[in-house]
Amino acid sequence: MAHFYLDESLAAQLSAAGEEAGAVVALQGADARHAVTVARVRSGESLRLGDGAGLVLHGTVTEADPAAVALRVERVERHERPAPRILLAQALAKGDRDELAVQAATELGVGGVIPWQAARSVSRWEGPKVAKGVARWQSIVREASKQSLRPWLPEVEQLASTRELAARASGAVMFVLDTAGERPLTALTAADLGERDLVLVVGPEGGIADAELAELEAAGAHRVRLGDTVLRTSTAGPAAIALLNAALGRW
């Protein structure tokens, strides 16, 4: 399988080159260095490049240098963004559990990630840690997107409070994962989901506080359950995304 790399400048490069088939574009920066020094990409090999916004180029490497890898384009694919988007509002968690959730969610097709500072989050992003945490999640999303060959790069949004999260319920269909929820997520159909963005809210290790549940429900969120067992915060979101993919007919 040909390696897959992301470079946000590909659309502009392809436009400037004119004809799509036969055009030469360049992979630059850290991905070019990784391709040559780690993946050992060489001239004559097949490679796939994407811009993270639906464009995927298939072609052959004509020059392999750590500064830039040149690719002669043989085929161009343009993928529409999946709609509705599935967004994961992931509560900050201790250790790497929130990062594991973000990684798996990306591989499973999440459309975006919202870091959530929940009341019971042991991990706290404050001051300079906010920008550092967002950047860390962006890096995880980028690497997981390359691994899973995703044409669209999910967006990592800014850190959200519970109030900011609740404000999104009016413009989306929001589901709060809760073991006490009366309706199972498996009972939802494509008709139930509709066409608006779907927001999955996953709490931290200690669960979602009662006051937060009340605030989210008052804003229009729906409490749903996955099953009779309690999943870790690192696995609940990805499991729910898999079920939504099936309900939407994507799997």
mmCIF file of C-alpha atoms in Angstrom:
data_model
loop_
_atom_site.group_PDB
_atom_site.id
_atom_site.type_symbol
_atom_site.label_atom_id
_atom_site.label_comp_id
_atom_site.label_asym_id
_atom_site.label_seq_id
_atom_site.Cartn_x
_atom_site.Cartn_y
_atom_site.Cartn_z
ATOM 1 C CA MET A 1 0.000 0.000 0.000
ATOM 2 C CA ALA A 2 1.371 3.409 -0.937
ATOM 3 C CA HIS A 3 2.113 5.795 1.922
ATOM 4 C CA PHE A 4 -0.316 8.661 2.516
ATOM 5 C CA TYR A 5 0.779 12.166 3.500
ATOM 6 C CA LEU A 6 -1.021 15.452 4.050
ATOM 7 C CA ASP A 7 -0.015 18.847 2.652
ATOM 8 C CA GLU A 8 -2.518 21.693 2.785
ATOM 9 C CA SER A 9 -0.925 23.428 -0.234
ATOM 10 C CA LEU A 10 -1.729 20.672 -2.756
ATOM 11 C CA ALA A 11 -4.873 22.276 -4.198
ATOM 12 C CA ALA A 12 -2.997 25.489 -4.979
ATOM 13 C CA GLN A 13 -0.059 23.555 -6.432
ATOM 14 C CA LEU A 14 -2.336 21.501 -8.664
ATOM 15 C CA SER A 15 -4.190 24.599 -9.856
ATOM 16 C CA ALA A 16 -0.940 26.359 -10.694
ATOM 17 C CA ALA A 17 0.397 23.316 -12.557
ATOM 18 C CA GLY A 18 -2.516 23.283 -15.020
ATOM 19 C CA GLU A 19 -3.306 19.800 -16.313
ATOM 20 C CA GLU A 20 -4.096 17.439 -13.469
ATOM 21 C CA ALA A 21 -2.705 14.224 -14.929
ATOM 22 C CA GLY A 22 0.999 14.764 -15.434
ATOM 23 C CA ALA A 23 1.292 17.720 -13.092
ATOM 24 C CA VAL A 24 4.153 17.681 -10.605
ATOM 25 C CA VAL A 25 3.490 18.684 -7.011
ATOM 26 C CA ALA A 26 5.748 18.715 -3.963
ATOM 27 C CA LEU A 27 5.352 17.338 -0.464
ATOM 28 C CA GLN A 28 7.272 19.648 1.843
ATOM 29 C CA GLY A 29 8.158 20.216 5.478
ATOM 30 C CA ALA A 30 8.144 17.582 8.206
ATOM 31 C CA ASP A 31 6.192 15.071 6.123
ATOM 32 C CA ALA A 32 8.801 15.215 3.356
ATOM 33 C CA ARG A 33 11.570 14.586 5.880
ATOM 34 C CA HIS A 34 9.608 11.706 7.372
ATOM 35 C CA ALA A 35 8.926 10.201 3.943
ATOM 36 C CA VAL A 36 12.608 10.167 2.972
ATOM 37 C CA THR A 37 14.420 9.556 6.262
ATOM 38 C CA VAL A 38 11.942 7.298 8.092
ATOM 39 C CA ALA A 39 9.666 5.676 5.492
ATOM 40 C CA ARG A 40 12.572 5.491 3.019
ATOM 41 C CA VAL A 41 10.465 6.683 0.084
ATOM 42 C CA ARG A 42 12.501 6.664 -3.128
ATOM 43 C CA SER A 43 12.064 7.756 -6.746
ATOM 44 C CA GLY A 44 9.794 5.464 -8.723
ATOM 45 C CA GLU A 45 7.574 4.550 -5.771
ATOM 46 C CA SER A 46 3.834 5.139 -5.668
ATOM 47 C CA LEU A 47 2.580 7.721 -3.201
ATOM 48 C CA ARG A 48 -0.709 9.311 -2.172
ATOM 49 C CA LEU A 49 -0.938 12.925 -1.078
ATOM 50 C CA GLY A 50 -3.958 14.683 0.400
ATOM 51 C CA ASP A 51 -4.716 18.255 1.394
ATOM 52 C CA GLY A 52 -7.035 17.352 4.270
ATOM 53 C CA ALA A 53 -9.962 18.999 2.486
ATOM 54 C CA GLY A 54 -11.102 16.181 0.202
ATOM 55 C CA LEU A 55 -8.353 16.247 -2.427
ATOM 56 C CA VAL A 56 -6.275 13.073 -2.880
ATOM 57 C CA LEU A 57 -3.548 12.725 -5.493
ATOM 58 C CA HIS A 58 -2.135 9.405 -6.653
ATOM 59 C CA GLY A 59 1.185 9.411 -8.432
ATOM 60 C CA THR A 60 4.825 8.394 -8.737
ATOM 61 C CA VAL A 61 7.739 9.948 -6.892
ATOM 62 C CA THR A 62 10.140 11.660 -9.303
ATOM 63 C CA GLU A 63 12.479 13.155 -6.708
ATOM 64 C CA ALA A 64 12.988 12.208 -3.068
ATOM 65 C CA ASP A 65 14.758 14.778 -0.924
ATOM 66 C CA PRO A 66 14.246 15.569 2.790
ATOM 67 C CA ALA A 67 13.381 19.148 1.815
ATOM 68 C CA ALA A 68 10.742 18.178 -0.766
ATOM 69 C CA VAL A 69 9.346 15.029 -2.357
ATOM 70 C CA ALA A 70 8.184 15.588 -5.958
ATOM 71 C CA LEU A 71 5.208 13.592 -7.208
ATOM 72 C CA ARG A 72 4.020 13.257 -10.808
ATOM 73 C CA VAL A 73 0.231 13.066 -10.611
ATOM 74 C CA GLU A 74 -1.478 10.125 -12.285
ATOM 75 C CA ARG A 75 -4.964 10.311 -10.789
ATOM 76 C CA VAL A 76 -6.965 12.937 -8.896
ATOM 77 C CA GLU A 77 -9.800 12.185 -6.477
ATOM 78 C CA ARG A 78 -12.119 14.739 -4.878
ATOM 79 C CA HIS A 79 -14.164 13.556 -1.923
ATOM 80 C CA GLU A 80 -17.184 15.378 -0.536
ATOM 81 C CA ARG A 81 -17.226 16.034 3.185
ATOM 82 C CA PRO A 82 -19.475 13.433 4.864
ATOM 83 C CA ALA A 83 -22.752 14.927 6.059
ATOM 84 C CA PRO A 84 -23.972 15.066 8.684
ATOM 85 C CA ARG A 85 -20.735 15.429 10.583
ATOM 86 C CA ILE A 86 -20.184 13.452 13.767
ATOM 87 C CA LEU A 87 -18.478 15.636 16.378
ATOM 88 C CA LEU A 88 -16.957 14.254 19.570
ATOM 89 C CA ALA A 89 -17.106 16.471 22.659
ATOM 90 C CA GLN A 90 -14.474 14.653 24.695
ATOM 91 C CA ALA A 91 -13.998 15.537 28.359
ATOM 92 C CA LEU A 92 -10.395 16.015 29.410
ATOM 93 C CA ALA A 93 -9.148 12.913 31.227
ATOM 94 C CA LYS A 94 -6.066 11.956 33.173
ATOM 95 C CA GLY A 95 -3.177 10.126 31.616
ATOM 96 C CA ASP A 96 -3.585 9.598 27.896
ATOM 97 C CA ARG A 97 -7.187 8.380 27.946
ATOM 98 C CA ASP A 98 -8.596 11.443 26.211
ATOM 99 C CA GLU A 99 -5.843 11.236 23.600
ATOM 100 C CA LEU A 100 -6.631 7.566 22.952
ATOM 101 C CA ALA A 101 -10.270 8.538 22.421
ATOM 102 C CA VAL A 102 -9.316 11.253 19.936
ATOM 103 C CA GLN A 103 -7.015 8.917 18.018
ATOM 104 C CA ALA A 104 -9.573 6.123 17.698
ATOM 105 C CA ALA A 105 -12.391 8.555 16.889
ATOM 106 C CA THR A 106 -10.342 9.965 14.019
ATOM 107 C CA GLU A 107 -9.696 6.512 12.604
ATOM 108 C CA LEU A 108 -13.427 5.791 12.826
ATOM 109 C CA GLY A 109 -14.421 8.873 10.838
ATOM 110 C CA VAL A 110 -15.208 11.627 13.352
ATOM 111 C CA GLY A 111 -15.773 14.994 11.674
ATOM 112 C CA GLY A 112 -14.415 17.145 14.475
ATOM 113 C CA VAL A 113 -13.297 17.091 18.093
ATOM 114 C CA ILE A 114 -14.284 19.465 20.905
ATOM 115 C CA PRO A 115 -12.079 19.380 24.019
ATOM 116 C CA TRP A 116 -14.404 19.754 27.016
ATOM 117 C CA GLN A 117 -13.349 20.992 30.439
ATOM 118 C CA ALA A 118 -15.911 19.060 32.500
ATOM 119 C CA ALA A 119 -16.495 19.668 36.189
ATOM 120 C CA ARG A 120 -15.012 16.296 37.126
ATOM 121 C CA SER A 121 -12.079 16.412 34.699
ATOM 122 C CA VAL A 122 -8.930 15.598 36.653
ATOM 123 C CA SER A 123 -6.831 17.053 33.851
ATOM 124 C CA ARG A 124 -7.094 20.837 33.642
ATOM 125 C CA TRP A 125 -6.092 23.029 30.722
ATOM 126 C CA GLU A 126 -5.376 26.510 31.999
ATOM 127 C CA GLY A 127 -3.265 29.392 30.695
ATOM 128 C CA PRO A 128 -0.560 28.221 28.237
ATOM 129 C CA LYS A 129 -1.759 24.612 28.640
ATOM 130 C CA VAL A 130 -4.864 25.388 26.561
ATOM 131 C CA ALA A 131 -2.945 26.120 23.359
ATOM 132 C CA LYS A 132 -0.522 23.293 24.077
ATOM 133 C CA GLY A 133 -3.359 20.816 24.602
ATOM 134 C CA VAL A 134 -5.185 21.829 21.410
ATOM 135 C CA ALA A 135 -1.926 21.546 19.437
ATOM 136 C CA ARG A 136 -1.308 18.102 20.896
ATOM 137 C CA TRP A 137 -4.772 16.887 19.872
ATOM 138 C CA GLN A 138 -4.296 18.395 16.401
ATOM 139 C CA SER A 139 -1.100 16.385 16.015
ATOM 140 C CA ILE A 140 -2.880 13.193 17.090
ATOM 141 C CA VAL A 141 -5.707 13.842 14.624
ATOM 142 C CA ARG A 142 -3.267 14.503 11.796
ATOM 143 C CA GLU A 143 -1.288 11.315 12.354
ATOM 144 C CA ALA A 144 -4.427 9.200 12.756
ATOM 145 C CA SER A 145 -5.855 10.692 9.551
ATOM 146 C CA LYS A 146 -2.747 9.687 7.613
ATOM 147 C CA GLN A 147 -2.791 6.191 9.090
ATOM 148 C CA SER A 148 -6.454 5.692 8.160
ATOM 149 C CA LEU A 149 -6.128 7.351 4.710
ATOM 150 C CA ARG A 150 -8.778 9.988 5.436
ATOM 151 C CA PRO A 151 -9.420 12.579 2.716
ATOM 152 C CA TRP A 152 -10.855 15.067 5.256
ATOM 153 C CA LEU A 153 -8.857 16.189 8.272
ATOM 154 C CA PRO A 154 -11.099 16.572 11.342
ATOM 155 C CA GLU A 155 -10.995 19.956 13.062
ATOM 156 C CA VAL A 156 -9.900 20.216 16.691
ATOM 157 C CA GLU A 157 -11.845 23.102 18.187
ATOM 158 C CA GLN A 158 -10.934 25.337 21.106
ATOM 159 C CA LEU A 159 -11.480 24.213 24.689
ATOM 160 C CA ALA A 160 -15.165 24.425 25.609
ATOM 161 C CA SER A 161 -16.849 24.919 28.958
ATOM 162 C CA THR A 162 -20.131 23.180 29.788
ATOM 163 C CA ARG A 163 -22.018 26.386 29.071
ATOM 164 C CA GLU A 164 -20.369 26.731 25.656
ATOM 165 C CA LEU A 165 -21.091 23.088 24.910
ATOM 166 C CA ALA A 166 -24.759 23.477 25.840
ATOM 167 C CA ALA A 167 -25.049 26.471 23.515
ATOM 168 C CA ARG A 168 -24.299 24.163 20.571
ATOM 169 C CA ALA A 169 -27.317 21.936 21.211
ATOM 170 C CA SER A 170 -29.675 24.312 19.413
ATOM 171 C CA GLY A 171 -27.813 23.975 16.114
ATOM 172 C CA ALA A 172 -27.078 20.255 16.236
ATOM 173 C CA VAL A 173 -28.431 16.937 17.484
ATOM 174 C CA MET A 174 -26.603 16.355 20.759
ATOM 175 C CA PHE A 175 -26.326 12.994 22.486
ATOM 176 C CA VAL A 176 -24.924 12.676 25.997
ATOM 177 C CA LEU A 177 -23.601 9.192 26.724
ATOM 178 C CA ASP A 178 -25.037 8.170 30.093
ATOM 179 C CA THR A 179 -25.468 4.675 31.530
ATOM 180 C CA ALA A 180 -28.773 5.867 33.034
ATOM 181 C CA GLY A 181 -30.116 7.052 29.685
ATOM 182 C CA GLU A 182 -33.490 5.521 28.857
ATOM 183 C CA ARG A 183 -32.942 5.207 25.115
ATOM 184 C CA PRO A 184 -30.191 2.983 23.693
ATOM 185 C CA LEU A 185 -28.045 4.474 20.960
ATOM 186 C CA THR A 186 -28.621 1.316 18.911
ATOM 187 C CA ALA A 187 -32.327 2.209 18.606
ATOM 188 C CA LEU A 188 -31.590 5.355 16.597
ATOM 189 C CA THR A 189 -32.173 5.295 12.845
ATOM 190 C CA ALA A 190 -31.004 7.599 10.074
ATOM 191 C CA ALA A 191 -34.400 9.316 10.236
ATOM 192 C CA ASP A 192 -33.894 9.983 13.955
ATOM 193 C CA LEU A 193 -30.476 11.490 13.287
ATOM 194 C CA GLY A 194 -31.596 13.910 10.569
ATOM 195 C CA GLU A 195 -29.257 16.161 8.599
ATOM 196 C CA ARG A 196 -27.798 18.411 11.281
ATOM 197 C CA ASP A 197 -24.380 17.810 12.866
ATOM 198 C CA LEU A 198 -24.358 15.094 15.519
ATOM 199 C CA VAL A 199 -22.516 15.911 18.747
ATOM 200 C CA LEU A 200 -21.517 13.062 21.059
ATOM 201 C CA VAL A 201 -20.745 14.173 24.610
ATOM 202 C CA VAL A 202 -18.446 11.896 26.618
ATOM 203 C CA GLY A 203 -17.706 12.596 30.261
ATOM 204 C CA PRO A 204 -14.485 12.139 32.265
ATOM 205 C CA GLU A 205 -13.506 9.234 34.528
ATOM 206 C CA GLY A 206 -15.804 10.358 37.317
ATOM 207 C CA GLY A 207 -18.776 10.779 35.014
ATOM 208 C CA ILE A 208 -20.790 13.860 34.138
ATOM 209 C CA ALA A 209 -21.970 15.904 37.112
ATOM 210 C CA ASP A 210 -25.731 16.089 37.709
ATOM 211 C CA ALA A 211 -25.719 19.871 37.212
ATOM 212 C CA GLU A 212 -23.995 19.446 33.844
ATOM 213 C CA LEU A 213 -26.470 16.795 32.741
ATOM 214 C CA ALA A 214 -29.332 19.106 33.669
ATOM 215 C CA GLU A 215 -27.795 22.036 31.799
ATOM 216 C CA LEU A 216 -27.193 19.979 28.649
ATOM 217 C CA GLU A 217 -30.682 18.463 28.752
ATOM 218 C CA ALA A 218 -32.273 21.877 29.249
ATOM 219 C CA ALA A 219 -30.444 23.033 26.111
ATOM 220 C CA GLY A 220 -31.931 20.163 24.083
ATOM 221 C CA ALA A 221 -29.419 17.333 24.462
ATOM 222 C CA HIS A 222 -30.605 13.711 24.607
ATOM 223 C CA ARG A 223 -29.284 11.220 27.152
ATOM 224 C CA VAL A 224 -28.544 7.848 25.531
ATOM 225 C CA ARG A 225 -26.827 4.685 26.676
ATOM 226 C CA LEU A 226 -24.512 2.269 24.911
ATOM 227 C CA GLY A 227 -25.271 -0.812 26.965
ATOM 228 C CA ASP A 228 -25.380 -2.249 30.458
ATOM 229 C CA THR A 229 -21.647 -2.062 31.078
ATOM 230 C CA VAL A 230 -19.604 1.045 31.878
ATOM 231 C CA LEU A 231 -16.979 1.929 29.275
ATOM 232 C CA ARG A 232 -13.850 3.954 29.914
ATOM 233 C CA THR A 233 -13.821 7.516 28.655
ATOM 234 C CA SER A 234 -11.229 6.378 26.103
ATOM 235 C CA THR A 235 -13.571 3.818 24.505
ATOM 236 C CA ALA A 236 -17.090 5.224 24.930
ATOM 237 C CA GLY A 237 -16.819 7.840 22.185
ATOM 238 C CA PRO A 238 -15.280 5.557 19.555
ATOM 239 C CA ALA A 239 -17.879 2.858 20.312
ATOM 240 C CA ALA A 240 -20.703 5.370 19.837
ATOM 241 C CA ILE A 241 -19.179 6.672 16.608
ATOM 242 C CA ALA A 242 -19.119 3.126 15.225
ATOM 243 C CA LEU A 243 -22.833 2.751 15.980
ATOM 244 C CA LEU A 244 -23.655 6.090 14.340
ATOM 245 C CA ASN A 245 -21.662 5.119 11.253
ATOM 246 C CA ALA A 246 -23.818 2.016 10.946
ATOM 247 C CA ALA A 247 -27.051 3.941 11.510
ATOM 248 C CA LEU A 248 -26.047 6.452 8.828
ATOM 249 C CA GLY A 249 -25.262 3.692 6.347
ATOM 250 C CA ARG A 250 -21.558 4.523 6.185
ATOM 251 C CA TRP A 251 -20.579 1.070 7.352
#
